[in-house]
């Protein structure tokens, strides 16, 4: 510990020591020799203390310093104080590292830390079990040399880690891992690998179930609809029977529409068609869609205007884009009160191609907007049954846009109307 004014005491002690030699030199009538002798002796003593300090720092096993006097006592105490403080800091740091390692070992996912050159710095126990890494043998080795799946290597070197990737596990091809990479610190990367085998299996089972059930329902519904059409309907002779047959026909048709939407959704989910391989003539599509919308509009007599850029074509899957756009346009026709106005826009922008459907209908409350694309979600169930909606239209739109790297934007105010829109990126624009 540092003592105030200790340096003054040391100077006084040094002055006193030299004064003794000076007095002795004056007495012996050779003051210069005496002062020189005193300085040399003082240097020898300090050199001896330096040797003791060196031996204590590098060779002694004792933590406590040797017993000395004078200024060297303060030097030893200062060094001893710093050693104790550093030892406490190392102990705290060691405890922190220990807790970090214990926490990382408790993670339910495999975790790997790599540096800017993709060399492995650290990994937890699950990474050694699930990814086949060996620690510490694999320390310093490149991660992409140990996880050799082509999709993972392409994902890793692309450097775009906004979304995770799903690939088979390196140690067990029967398992599916979700890899997520997060940059942090000074050009370091944290890889998190999660086993999603069960989730993937359940998702595949769900898709297969929906597709199979929808396919199996189509035939009996067609048979029912055919026989209902053959039954005689005479409202004057038996009004109850006529009403029952009409209602059964309407509900059978509604079920057929639901089955068709489920099959469309299943095909979109299972689609592996590449969006960059075909150019879609969107203006021609909208011309046909306008005719269909006007035919659907005979009862409600809306004012429908299409504002279409006649030269704007895009890359994509035509059947999917047709399904998405028609769902949005026909929804506006169905749910806008009679005599309303509907505007459909297809226009080029600096950042891509934008599609929008704007109506002046009843609008949708804000608490419903986030859930509109969920399957079978309805804002007004009674109105949906009246219009024959299946509750799958916006879900189909969502999956189509996801396949085309876009997303549905919905803005609405109750009593003023709604706007449904999406933007296809500039990379998908084929010509303007």
CSV table of C-alpha atoms in Angstrom, one decimal:
chain,number,residue,atom,x,y,z
A,1,UNK,CA,0.0,0.0,0.0
A,2,UNK,CA,1.2,3.5,-0.8
A,3,UNK,CA,2.0,5.7,2.2
A,4,UNK,CA,1.8,9.5,1.8
A,5,UNK,CA,5.1,11.4,1.9
A,6,UNK,CA,7.1,8.1,1.9
A,7,UNK,CA,9.3,9.5,-0.9
A,8,UNK,CA,10.3,12.4,1.4
A,9,UNK,CA,11.4,9.9,4.1
A,10,UNK,CA,13.4,8.0,1.5
A,11,UNK,CA,15.1,11.2,0.3
A,12,UNK,CA,15.9,12.2,3.9
A,13,UNK,CA,17.3,8.7,4.5
A,14,UNK,CA,19.5,8.9,1.4
A,15,UNK,CA,20.7,12.4,2.4
A,16,UNK,CA,21.6,11.2,5.8
A,17,UNK,CA,23.4,8.2,4.5
A,18,UNK,CA,25.6,10.3,2.1
A,19,UNK,CA,26.1,12.9,4.9
A,20,UNK,CA,27.7,10.3,7.1
A,21,UNK,CA,30.2,9.4,4.4
A,22,UNK,CA,30.8,13.1,3.7
A,23,UNK,CA,31.6,13.7,7.4
A,24,UNK,CA,33.8,10.7,7.5
A,25,UNK,CA,35.6,12.0,4.4
A,26,UNK,CA,36.0,15.5,6.0
A,27,UNK,CA,37.4,13.9,9.1
A,28,UNK,CA,39.8,11.8,7.0
A,29,UNK,CA,40.6,14.8,4.8
A,30,UNK,CA,39.3,13.0,1.6
A,31,UNK,CA,35.7,13.9,1.1
A,32,UNK,CA,35.5,13.0,-2.6
A,33,UNK,CA,36.7,9.5,-2.0
A,34,UNK,CA,34.4,9.0,0.9
A,35,UNK,CA,31.3,10.2,-1.1
A,36,UNK,CA,32.3,8.0,-4.0
A,37,UNK,CA,32.7,5.0,-1.7
A,38,UNK,CA,29.3,5.8,-0.2
A,39,UNK,CA,27.6,6.0,-3.7
A,40,UNK,CA,29.2,2.7,-4.8
A,41,UNK,CA,28.1,1.0,-1.6
A,42,UNK,CA,24.6,2.4,-2.1
A,43,UNK,CA,24.5,1.1,-5.7
A,44,UNK,CA,25.7,-2.3,-4.6
A,45,UNK,CA,23.0,-2.5,-1.9
A,46,UNK,CA,20.3,-1.5,-4.4
A,47,UNK,CA,21.7,-4.0,-7.0
A,48,UNK,CA,21.5,-6.7,-4.4
A,49,UNK,CA,17.8,-5.7,-3.7
A,50,UNK,CA,17.1,-5.9,-7.5
A,51,UNK,CA,18.5,-9.4,-7.5
A,52,UNK,CA,16.3,-10.3,-4.6
A,53,UNK,CA,13.3,-8.8,-6.4
A,54,UNK,CA,14.1,-10.7,-9.5
A,55,UNK,CA,14.5,-14.0,-7.5
A,56,UNK,CA,11.1,-13.4,-5.8
A,57,UNK,CA,9.3,-12.5,-9.0
A,58,UNK,CA,10.5,-15.4,-11.1
A,59,UNK,CA,11.8,-18.2,-8.9
A,60,UNK,CA,10.3,-18.0,-5.5
A,61,UNK,CA,7.1,-20.0,-4.8
A,62,UNK,CA,6.1,-17.7,-2.0
A,63,UNK,CA,3.4,-15.2,-2.7
A,64,UNK,CA,4.3,-12.9,0.2
A,65,UNK,CA,7.4,-10.7,-0.3
A,66,UNK,CA,10.7,-10.9,1.7
A,67,UNK,CA,11.2,-8.6,4.7
A,68,UNK,CA,13.1,-5.5,3.7
A,69,UNK,CA,13.4,-1.9,4.9
A,70,UNK,CA,13.2,1.5,3.3
A,71,UNK,CA,12.0,2.4,-0.1
A,72,UNK,CA,12.3,-1.3,-1.2
A,73,UNK,CA,9.7,-2.2,1.4
A,74,UNK,CA,7.1,0.1,-0.4
A,75,UNK,CA,8.2,-1.4,-3.8
A,76,UNK,CA,7.6,-4.9,-2.6
A,77,UNK,CA,4.3,-4.0,-1.0
A,78,UNK,CA,3.2,-2.3,-4.2
A,79,UNK,CA,4.0,-5.3,-6.4
A,80,UNK,CA,2.4,-7.6,-3.8
A,81,UNK,CA,-0.7,-5.5,-3.8
A,82,UNK,CA,-0.9,-5.6,-7.7
A,83,UNK,CA,-0.4,-9.4,-7.6
A,84,UNK,CA,-3.2,-9.9,-5.2
A,85,UNK,CA,-5.5,-7.6,-7.2
A,86,UNK,CA,-4.6,-9.4,-10.4
A,87,UNK,CA,-5.1,-12.8,-8.8
A,88,UNK,CA,-8.5,-11.8,-7.6
A,89,UNK,CA,-9.4,-10.5,-11.1
A,90,UNK,CA,-8.2,-13.8,-12.6
A,91,UNK,CA,-10.2,-15.7,-10.1
A,92,UNK,CA,-13.3,-13.6,-11.0
A,93,UNK,CA,-12.6,-14.0,-14.7
A,94,UNK,CA,-12.1,-17.8,-14.2
A,95,UNK,CA,-15.5,-18.0,-12.4
A,96,UNK,CA,-17.1,-16.1,-15.1
A,97,UNK,CA,-15.7,-18.3,-17.8
A,98,UNK,CA,-16.7,-21.4,-15.8
A,99,UNK,CA,-20.3,-20.1,-15.5
A,100,UNK,CA,-20.3,-19.3,-19.3
A,101,UNK,CA,-19.1,-22.8,-20.1
A,102,UNK,CA,-21.6,-24.4,-17.8
A,103,UNK,CA,-24.4,-22.3,-19.3
A,104,UNK,CA,-23.3,-23.1,-22.9
A,105,UNK,CA,-23.2,-26.8,-22.0
A,106,UNK,CA,-26.8,-26.5,-20.8
A,107,UNK,CA,-28.0,-25.1,-24.1
A,108,UNK,CA,-30.4,-27.3,-25.9
A,109,UNK,CA,-28.7,-26.5,-29.2
A,110,UNK,CA,-25.2,-27.1,-30.6
A,111,UNK,CA,-23.1,-23.9,-30.5
A,112,UNK,CA,-19.8,-23.2,-32.3
A,113,UNK,CA,-17.8,-20.0,-32.3
A,114,UNK,CA,-15.6,-19.2,-35.3
A,115,UNK,CA,-13.3,-16.3,-36.2
A,116,UNK,CA,-13.1,-14.1,-39.3
A,117,UNK,CA,-11.3,-16.9,-41.2
A,118,UNK,CA,-13.9,-19.5,-40.3
A,119,UNK,CA,-11.5,-21.2,-37.8
A,120,UNK,CA,-13.2,-22.9,-34.9
A,121,UNK,CA,-12.5,-21.1,-31.6
A,122,UNK,CA,-14.8,-23.0,-29.3
A,123,UNK,CA,-17.8,-25.4,-29.3
A,124,UNK,CA,-20.1,-26.9,-26.7
A,125,UNK,CA,-20.9,-30.5,-25.9
A,126,UNK,CA,-23.9,-30.8,-28.2
A,127,UNK,CA,-21.7,-29.6,-31.1
A,128,UNK,CA,-19.3,-32.4,-30.4
A,129,UNK,CA,-22.2,-35.0,-30.3
A,130,UNK,CA,-24.5,-33.7,-33.1
A,131,UNK,CA,-22.0,-32.1,-35.5
A,132,UNK,CA,-19.2,-34.6,-35.0
A,133,UNK,CA,-16.7,-32.0,-33.9
A,134,UNK,CA,-13.7,-33.0,-31.7
A,135,UNK,CA,-12.5,-30.8,-28.9
A,136,UNK,CA,-9.8,-29.6,-28.6
A,137,UNK,CA,-8.5,-31.5,-31.7
A,138,UNK,CA,-10.6,-29.4,-34.1
A,139,UNK,CA,-9.6,-26.1,-32.5
A,140,UNK,CA,-8.3,-23.8,-35.3
A,141,UNK,CA,-9.7,-25.9,-38.1
A,142,UNK,CA,-12.1,-24.4,-40.7
A,143,UNK,CA,-15.7,-25.0,-40.0
A,144,UNK,CA,-16.6,-25.5,-43.7
A,145,UNK,CA,-14.0,-28.3,-43.9
A,146,UNK,CA,-15.9,-30.2,-41.1
A,147,UNK,CA,-19.5,-29.6,-42.2
A,148,UNK,CA,-19.3,-30.5,-45.8
A,149,UNK,CA,-23.0,-30.3,-47.0
A,150,UNK,CA,-23.0,-28.3,-50.2
A,151,UNK,CA,-26.1,-26.2,-49.2
A,152,UNK,CA,-24.4,-25.3,-45.9
A,153,UNK,CA,-21.1,-24.3,-47.6
A,154,UNK,CA,-23.0,-22.1,-50.1
A,155,UNK,CA,-25.0,-20.5,-47.2
A,156,UNK,CA,-21.9,-20.0,-45.1
A,157,UNK,CA,-19.8,-18.3,-47.9
A,158,UNK,CA,-22.8,-16.2,-49.2
A,159,UNK,CA,-22.6,-14.2,-45.9
A,160,UNK,CA,-26.3,-13.5,-45.8
A,161,UNK,CA,-27.4,-14.8,-42.4
A,162,UNK,CA,-30.8,-13.1,-42.2
A,163,UNK,CA,-32.6,-16.4,-42.4
A,164,UNK,CA,-31.6,-19.9,-41.2
A,165,UNK,CA,-31.1,-22.9,-43.4
A,166,UNK,CA,-32.3,-26.5,-43.0
A,167,UNK,CA,-30.0,-29.3,-44.0
A,168,UNK,CA,-29.4,-33.0,-42.9
A,169,UNK,CA,-27.2,-33.5,-39.9
A,170,UNK,CA,-23.5,-34.3,-40.7
A,171,UNK,CA,-23.5,-37.3,-38.3
A,172,UNK,CA,-26.9,-38.7,-39.1
A,173,UNK,CA,-28.6,-38.0,-42.5
A,174,UNK,CA,-31.9,-39.0,-41.0
A,175,UNK,CA,-32.0,-35.9,-38.8
A,176,UNK,CA,-32.6,-32.4,-40.0
A,177,UNK,CA,-30.8,-29.4,-38.5
A,178,UNK,CA,-31.6,-25.8,-38.7
A,179,UNK,CA,-28.4,-23.7,-38.9
A,180,UNK,CA,-28.5,-20.1,-37.8
A,181,UNK,CA,-25.4,-17.9,-37.9
A,182,UNK,CA,-25.1,-14.6,-36.0
A,183,UNK,CA,-22.1,-12.2,-36.4
A,184,UNK,CA,-20.9,-10.6,-33.3
A,185,UNK,CA,-17.8,-8.8,-31.8
A,186,UNK,CA,-14.7,-8.3,-34.0
A,187,UNK,CA,-15.6,-10.4,-37.1
A,188,UNK,CA,-16.6,-13.4,-35.1
A,189,UNK,CA,-19.5,-15.8,-35.9
A,190,UNK,CA,-21.8,-17.8,-33.6
A,191,UNK,CA,-23.3,-20.9,-35.2
A,192,UNK,CA,-26.4,-22.4,-33.6
A,193,UNK,CA,-27.6,-25.8,-34.8
A,194,UNK,CA,-31.0,-27.0,-33.7
A,195,UNK,CA,-32.5,-30.4,-34.3
A,196,UNK,CA,-35.8,-29.8,-36.0
A,197,UNK,CA,-36.3,-33.4,-37.2
A,198,UNK,CA,-39.6,-33.9,-35.3
A,199,UNK,CA,-40.9,-30.5,-36.4
A,200,UNK,CA,-40.1,-31.2,-40.1
A,201,UNK,CA,-41.7,-34.6,-39.9
A,202,UNK,CA,-44.9,-33.1,-38.4
A,203,UNK,CA,-45.0,-30.4,-41.0
A,204,UNK,CA,-44.6,-33.0,-43.8
A,205,UNK,CA,-47.3,-35.1,-42.2
A,206,UNK,CA,-49.6,-32.1,-42.0
A,207,UNK,CA,-49.0,-31.2,-45.7
A,208,UNK,CA,-49.6,-34.8,-46.8
A,209,UNK,CA,-52.7,-35.1,-44.6
A,210,UNK,CA,-54.2,-31.9,-46.0
A,211,UNK,CA,-53.4,-32.8,-49.6
A,212,UNK,CA,-54.7,-36.4,-49.3
A,213,UNK,CA,-57.9,-35.5,-47.5
A,214,UNK,CA,-58.6,-32.8,-49.9
A,215,UNK,CA,-58.1,-35.1,-52.8
A,216,UNK,CA,-60.2,-37.8,-51.3
A,217,UNK,CA,-63.1,-35.4,-50.6
A,218,UNK,CA,-63.2,-34.1,-54.1
A,219,UNK,CA,-64.8,-37.3,-55.6
A,220,UNK,CA,-67.7,-37.7,-53.1
A,221,UNK,CA,-68.5,-34.0,-53.2
A,222,UNK,CA,-68.7,-34.2,-57.0
A,223,UNK,CA,-71.0,-37.2,-56.8
A,224,UNK,CA,-73.3,-35.4,-54.2
A,225,UNK,CA,-73.4,-32.2,-56.4
A,226,UNK,CA,-74.3,-34.3,-59.5
A,227,UNK,CA,-77.2,-36.0,-57.8
A,228,UNK,CA,-78.5,-32.8,-56.2
A,229,UNK,CA,-78.6,-31.3,-59.7
A,230,UNK,CA,-80.6,-34.2,-60.9
A,231,UNK,CA,-83.3,-33.9,-58.2
A,232,UNK,CA,-86.4,-32.1,-59.2
A,233,UNK,CA,-86.9,-28.7,-57.6
A,234,UNK,CA,-90.5,-27.4,-57.5
A,235,UNK,CA,-90.8,-24.5,-55.0
A,236,UNK,CA,-94.6,-24.3,-55.7
A,237,UNK,CA,-95.3,-28.0,-55.0
A,238,UNK,CA,-93.0,-28.5,-52.0
A,239,UNK,CA,-91.3,-25.4,-50.8
A,240,UNK,CA,-89.5,-27.1,-47.9
A,241,UNK,CA,-87.9,-29.7,-50.2
A,242,UNK,CA,-86.9,-27.0,-52.7
A,243,UNK,CA,-85.3,-25.0,-49.9
A,244,UNK,CA,-83.5,-28.1,-48.6
A,245,UNK,CA,-82.1,-29.0,-52.0
A,246,UNK,CA,-81.0,-25.5,-52.7
A,247,UNK,CA,-79.2,-25.2,-49.3
A,248,UNK,CA,-77.5,-28.6,-49.8
A,249,UNK,CA,-76.3,-27.6,-53.2
A,250,UNK,CA,-74.9,-24.3,-51.8
A,251,UNK,CA,-73.1,-26.0,-49.0
A,252,UNK,CA,-71.8,-28.7,-51.3
A,253,UNK,CA,-70.5,-26.0,-53.6
A,254,UNK,CA,-68.9,-24.3,-50.7
A,255,UNK,CA,-67.2,-27.5,-49.6
A,256,UNK,CA,-65.9,-28.0,-53.2
A,257,UNK,CA,-64.5,-24.5,-53.1
A,258,UNK,CA,-62.8,-25.2,-49.8
A,259,UNK,CA,-61.3,-28.5,-51.1
A,260,UNK,CA,-60.0,-26.7,-54.3
A,261,UNK,CA,-58.4,-24.0,-52.1
A,262,UNK,CA,-56.8,-26.6,-49.9
A,263,UNK,CA,-55.4,-28.4,-53.0
A,264,UNK,CA,-54.0,-25.1,-54.3
A,265,UNK,CA,-52.4,-24.3,-51.0
A,266,UNK,CA,-50.9,-27.8,-50.9
A,267,UNK,CA,-49.5,-27.4,-54.4
A,268,UNK,CA,-47.9,-24.1,-53.5
A,269,UNK,CA,-46.3,-25.4,-50.3
A,270,UNK,CA,-44.9,-28.4,-52.2
A,271,UNK,CA,-43.8,-26.3,-55.2
A,272,UNK,CA,-40.2,-26.5,-56.2
A,273,UNK,CA,-40.6,-24.5,-59.4
A,274,UNK,CA,-37.9,-21.8,-59.8
A,275,UNK,CA,-39.2,-18.3,-60.0
A,276,UNK,CA,-36.4,-17.1,-62.3
A,277,UNK,CA,-37.0,-19.5,-65.1
A,278,UNK,CA,-40.2,-18.1,-66.6
A,279,UNK,CA,-41.4,-14.6,-67.5
A,280,UNK,CA,-45.0,-13.8,-66.6
A,281,UNK,CA,-47.0,-11.5,-68.9
A,282,UNK,CA,-48.7,-9.7,-66.0
A,283,UNK,CA,-50.6,-7.1,-68.2
A,284,UNK,CA,-52.2,-9.9,-70.2
A,285,UNK,CA,-53.1,-11.7,-67.0
A,286,UNK,CA,-54.7,-8.5,-65.6
A,287,UNK,CA,-56.7,-8.0,-68.8
A,288,UNK,CA,-58.3,-11.5,-68.3
A,289,UNK,CA,-58.7,-10.9,-64.6
A,290,UNK,CA,-60.6,-7.6,-65.3
A,291,UNK,CA,-63.1,-9.4,-67.4
A,292,UNK,CA,-63.6,-12.1,-64.7
A,293,UNK,CA,-64.0,-9.4,-62.0
A,294,UNK,CA,-66.6,-7.5,-64.1
A,295,UNK,CA,-68.5,-10.8,-64.5
A,296,UNK,CA,-68.4,-11.4,-60.8
A,297,UNK,CA,-69.5,-7.8,-60.2
A,298,UNK,CA,-72.9,-7.9,-61.9
A,299,UNK,CA,-74.8,-8.2,-58.7
A,300,UNK,CA,-73.0,-5.5,-56.6
A,301,UNK,CA,-72.3,-3.1,-59.5
A,302,UNK,CA,-69.0,-1.8,-58.1
A,303,UNK,CA,-66.8,0.7,-60.1
A,304,UNK,CA,-63.7,-1.3,-60.8
A,305,UNK,CA,-60.7,0.4,-62.4
A,306,UNK,CA,-57.5,-1.4,-63.4
A,307,UNK,CA,-54.3,0.8,-63.6
A,308,UNK,CA,-51.8,-1.5,-65.3
A,309,UNK,CA,-48.4,-0.7,-66.7
A,310,UNK,CA,-48.7,-2.4,-70.1
A,311,UNK,CA,-45.0,-3.2,-70.4
A,312,UNK,CA,-44.3,-4.4,-66.9
A,313,UNK,CA,-43.5,-8.1,-66.9
A,314,UNK,CA,-41.8,-10.1,-64.1
A,315,UNK,CA,-40.1,-13.4,-63.5
A,316,UNK,CA,-42.2,-15.9,-61.5
A,317,UNK,CA,-44.6,-18.8,-61.4
A,318,UNK,CA,-47.7,-17.7,-63.5
A,319,UNK,CA,-50.3,-19.9,-61.8
A,320,UNK,CA,-49.2,-18.8,-58.4
A,321,UNK,CA,-49.1,-15.1,-59.2
A,322,UNK,CA,-52.5,-15.4,-60.9
A,323,UNK,CA,-53.9,-17.1,-57.8
A,324,UNK,CA,-52.5,-14.4,-55.4
A,325,UNK,CA,-53.7,-11.4,-57.5
A,326,UNK,CA,-57.1,-12.9,-58.2
A,327,UNK,CA,-57.7,-13.7,-54.6
A,328,UNK,CA,-57.0,-10.1,-53.6
A,329,UNK,CA,-59.2,-8.7,-56.4
A,330,UNK,CA,-62.1,-11.1,-55.9
A,331,UNK,CA,-62.0,-10.5,-52.1
A,332,UNK,CA,-62.5,-6.8,-52.7
A,333,UNK,CA,-65.5,-7.6,-55.0
A,334,UNK,CA,-67.0,-9.9,-52.4
A,335,UNK,CA,-66.5,-7.9,-49.3
A,336,UNK,CA,-67.0,-4.3,-50.5
A,337,UNK,CA,-70.6,-3.1,-50.1
A,338,UNK,CA,-72.7,-2.7,-53.2
A,339,UNK,CA,-71.9,0.4,-55.3
A,340,UNK,CA,-68.4,0.7,-54.0
A,341,UNK,CA,-65.2,1.6,-55.8
A,342,UNK,CA,-62.2,-0.7,-56.3
A,343,UNK,CA,-58.9,0.3,-57.9
A,344,UNK,CA,-56.3,-2.2,-58.9
A,345,UNK,CA,-52.7,-1.0,-59.5
A,346,UNK,CA,-49.8,-2.7,-61.2
A,347,UNK,CA,-46.9,-0.2,-61.5
A,348,UNK,CA,-43.2,0.0,-61.8
A,349,UNK,CA,-41.2,1.6,-59.1
A,350,UNK,CA,-37.5,2.2,-58.5
A,351,UNK,CA,-37.3,-0.7,-56.1
A,352,UNK,CA,-39.4,-3.2,-58.1
A,353,UNK,CA,-43.0,-3.9,-59.3
A,354,UNK,CA,-45.9,-3.0,-57.0
A,355,UNK,CA,-49.4,-4.6,-57.0
A,356,UNK,CA,-52.2,-3.0,-54.9
A,357,UNK,CA,-56.0,-3.4,-54.5
A,358,UNK,CA,-57.7,-0.4,-52.9
A,359,UNK,CA,-61.4,-0.4,-52.0
A,360,UNK,CA,-63.7,2.0,-50.1
A,361,UNK,CA,-65.5,-0.7,-48.2
A,362,UNK,CA,-66.2,-1.2,-44.5
A,363,UNK,CA,-62.5,-1.5,-43.5
A,364,UNK,CA,-60.9,-3.9,-41.0
A,365,UNK,CA,-60.1,-3.2,-37.3
A,366,UNK,CA,-56.4,-3.0,-36.4
A,367,UNK,CA,-56.6,-6.0,-34.0
A,368,UNK,CA,-57.5,-8.3,-37.0
A,369,UNK,CA,-54.8,-7.2,-39.4
A,370,UNK,CA,-51.9,-9.3,-38.0
A,371,UNK,CA,-54.0,-12.5,-38.2
A,372,UNK,CA,-55.7,-12.1,-41.6
A,373,UNK,CA,-53.2,-14.5,-43.4
A,374,UNK,CA,-53.8,-17.4,-40.9
A,375,UNK,CA,-55.7,-20.3,-42.3
A,376,UNK,CA,-59.5,-20.2,-41.7
A,377,UNK,CA,-59.2,-16.9,-39.8
A,378,UNK,CA,-62.3,-14.7,-40.4
A,379,UNK,CA,-63.0,-11.2,-39.3
A,380,UNK,CA,-66.8,-11.8,-39.6
A,381,UNK,CA,-67.7,-15.4,-39.7
A,382,UNK,CA,-71.3,-14.7,-40.6
A,383,UNK,CA,-70.3,-12.5,-43.6
A,384,UNK,CA,-67.8,-15.1,-44.7
A,385,UNK,CA,-70.4,-17.9,-44.7
A,386,UNK,CA,-72.8,-15.6,-46.7
A,387,UNK,CA,-70.2,-14.8,-49.3
A,388,UNK,CA,-69.0,-18.5,-49.4
A,389,UNK,CA,-65.4,-17.7,-48.4
A,390,UNK,CA,-63.2,-20.5,-47.3
A,391,UNK,CA,-60.8,-18.5,-45.1
A,392,UNK,CA,-57.8,-19.7,-47.2
A,393,UNK,CA,-57.5,-17.0,-49.8
A,394,UNK,CA,-55.1,-14.7,-47.9
A,395,UNK,CA,-53.1,-17.7,-46.7
A,396,UNK,CA,-52.6,-18.7,-50.3
A,397,UNK,CA,-51.5,-15.2,-51.1
A,398,UNK,CA,-49.0,-15.3,-48.2
A,399,UNK,CA,-47.4,-18.6,-49.4
A,400,UNK,CA,-47.3,-17.4,-53.1
A,401,UNK,CA,-45.5,-14.1,-52.0
A,402,UNK,CA,-43.1,-16.0,-49.7
A,403,UNK,CA,-42.1,-18.2,-52.7
A,404,UNK,CA,-41.4,-15.0,-54.7
A,405,UNK,CA,-39.5,-13.4,-51.8
A,406,UNK,CA,-42.2,-10.8,-51.1
A,407,UNK,CA,-44.8,-10.2,-48.4
A,408,UNK,CA,-48.4,-9.0,-48.2
A,409,UNK,CA,-48.9,-5.4,-46.8
A,410,UNK,CA,-52.3,-4.6,-45.4
A,411,UNK,CA,-53.5,-1.1,-44.4
A,412,UNK,CA,-57.1,-0.5,-43.4
A,413,UNK,CA,-59.3,2.0,-41.5
A,414,UNK,CA,-62.8,1.1,-40.3
A,415,UNK,CA,-65.4,3.0,-42.4
A,416,UNK,CA,-62.8,4.2,-45.0
A,417,UNK,CA,-61.6,1.1,-46.8
A,418,UNK,CA,-58.6,-1.2,-47.2
A,419,UNK,CA,-55.5,-1.6,-49.3
A,420,UNK,CA,-53.8,-4.9,-49.9
A,421,UNK,CA,-50.4,-4.7,-51.7
A,422,UNK,CA,-47.1,-6.4,-52.3
A,423,UNK,CA,-43.8,-5.5,-53.9
A,424,UNK,CA,-41.8,-7.8,-56.1
A,425,UNK,CA,-38.1,-6.9,-56.0
A,426,UNK,CA,-36.2,-5.2,-58.9
A,427,UNK,CA,-34.4,-8.5,-59.5
A,428,UNK,CA,-37.7,-10.1,-60.6
A,429,UNK,CA,-38.6,-7.3,-63.1
A,430,UNK,CA,-38.2,-8.7,-66.6
A,431,UNK,CA,-38.8,-5.6,-68.6
A,432,UNK,CA,-40.5,-2.2,-68.5
